[in-house]
Amino acid sequence: MIRLEYGCALSEIELDSVIPLLKEAHSKLLMKRDSKEVGFIDLPFEPVEEIRKLAEEKRKHTDALVLVGIGGSSLGAECLIHALDKAENFYVLDNVDPYKVASVLDRIDPKRTCFNVVSKSGGTTETIVNFMAVLEVLKRSMPWDEAKRNIVITTDPEKGLLREIAQREGIASLPVPPNVGGRFSVLSPVGLFPAAYMGVDLDALLMGAKKAVDWCMCESLEKNPAWLIAALHYLHAIRGKNIAVMMPYCERLSLFVSWWRQLWAESLGKDGKGQTPVKAMGTVDQHSQIQLYNDGPKDKLITFIVVEDFGRDVKLHNHLGIADFHYLNGKTLSQVMYASYLGTASALAKNKVPFITVKLDRIDEAHLGALFMVYEFATAISGYLYDINPFDQPGVEEGKRLTHGLLGREGYEKKREEALSLASTCSKCLIERRL
Ligand code: PA5
């Protein structure tokens, strides 16, 4: 079960005022789906046998997984695998931090490791250079014909340089549906192959997502969680709440927030519009950011995520022998967690800071599948409420082109000049102190 609660500020009349806009946004999204321009809604209905078989086959001769990919090509899988506590022997090479890459490659045994290289475009600099680093250790440790068996490439079914490499070298590959953008691709082979390899139950995950598609197709603010999330964020954004904070009271959802942050920022930050997504964690950020949320500028809408059953619990006994702590005797950590959430939410309410609470029974595949789908839907609907295209990312693409130019890629000579001239004028050194 997923339950949404809302605290303070907007009246029912204000909420109802957005229903005509929601209906319009909803039919825009469905038109895009019908014309096959937008594919994320159909992902839970795709057959997954091929993915499962490939994961099983790779599992026979390897026992660790390195995911090489960045942004939408890594965050969903990383979130799933961590949230379900299946991350032993799982590594992600997204950033090109040399210390991190070298340390991961030192730690693994290339002969016993499966490398899943994921890039929809097939040309993202970080992914390509990390793939090169992987190939270096793979080729050093065994003959290429054997090494190839440890690689799975996930990329566009026809286009791009990674597709060319997969075909030329006969490397196992999976398709990224062309009508599914990176940040909407967790339920495609992008997220499903690593998840299957690490032991995630794909059927349960997709069952949760399918259920959520049913909820999100419903044209009712009382029944559709995606509509409610989109409406609340939109109404608050146009009233100056430019910051959307997500604060789960559950450590296993930490990477869910990273996934959402990318989805929200990259989909909605366009044409001078959008809300800045901020990551927080309960209870830790009660001792850091909450001061600002309660007492700083009133520019935030907070989303709490609360979990009913953590799957494990710890009972407390007052071994400290101090009467002042006796009220904690016999309580559990999940009770302390819940009280901390409720205390924080109540303080926010007192300070007239609006918040939404998403309540989950537990963290499992079905709930995560549903959560992914609800937030993808909510993001798409929000995009149309703002009257922007939630599925492109011109700001990301331009940075990629300038980086290609700076690294000397053929065809990007003009971008190199542009980047160099921008770099020489846009910032200058004001201070330098030597150690
Ligand atoms: O959501 C997006 O479109 C981006 O975050 C991409 O996923 C990211 O830039 C990686 O792109 P690619 O999969 O083409 O390597």
GROMACS .gro file of C-alpha atoms and ligand atoms in nm, residues 70-73 119-121 124 182-183 262 266 393 400, ligand 1:
model
   29
   70ILE     CA    1   2.582   0.751  -1.553
   71GLY     CA    2   2.268   0.953  -1.473
   72GLY     CA    3   1.956   0.777  -1.597
   73SER     CA    4   2.174   0.486  -1.704
  119SER     CA    5   2.444   0.416  -2.243
  120LYS     CA    6   2.140   0.499  -2.450
  121SER     CA    7   2.332   0.735  -2.678
  124THR     CA    8   2.860   0.963  -2.309
  182GLY     CA    9   1.748   0.767  -1.944
  183ARG     CA   10   1.577   0.895  -1.629
  262GLN     CA   11   1.761   1.362  -1.126
  266GLU     CA   12   1.636   1.715  -1.554
  393GLN     CA   13   1.740   1.771  -2.167
  400LYS     CA   14   2.820   1.698  -2.321
  436PA5     O1   15   1.811   1.107  -1.822
  436PA5     C1   16   1.893   1.133  -1.909
  436PA5     O2   17   1.860   1.144  -2.028
  436PA5     C2   18   2.040   1.149  -1.877
  436PA5     O3   19   2.062   1.159  -1.741
  436PA5     C3   20   2.117   1.029  -1.931
  436PA5     O4   21   2.069   0.912  -1.874
  436PA5     C4   22   2.268   1.042  -1.903
  436PA5     O5   23   2.316   1.164  -1.953
  436PA5     C5   24   2.343   0.927  -1.967
  436PA5     O6   25   2.317   0.923  -2.106
  436PA5     P1   26   2.345   0.793  -2.187
  436PA5     O7   27   2.256   0.685  -2.140
  436PA5     O8   28   2.318   0.831  -2.329
  436PA5     O9   29   2.490   0.757  -2.167
   0.00000   0.00000   0.00000
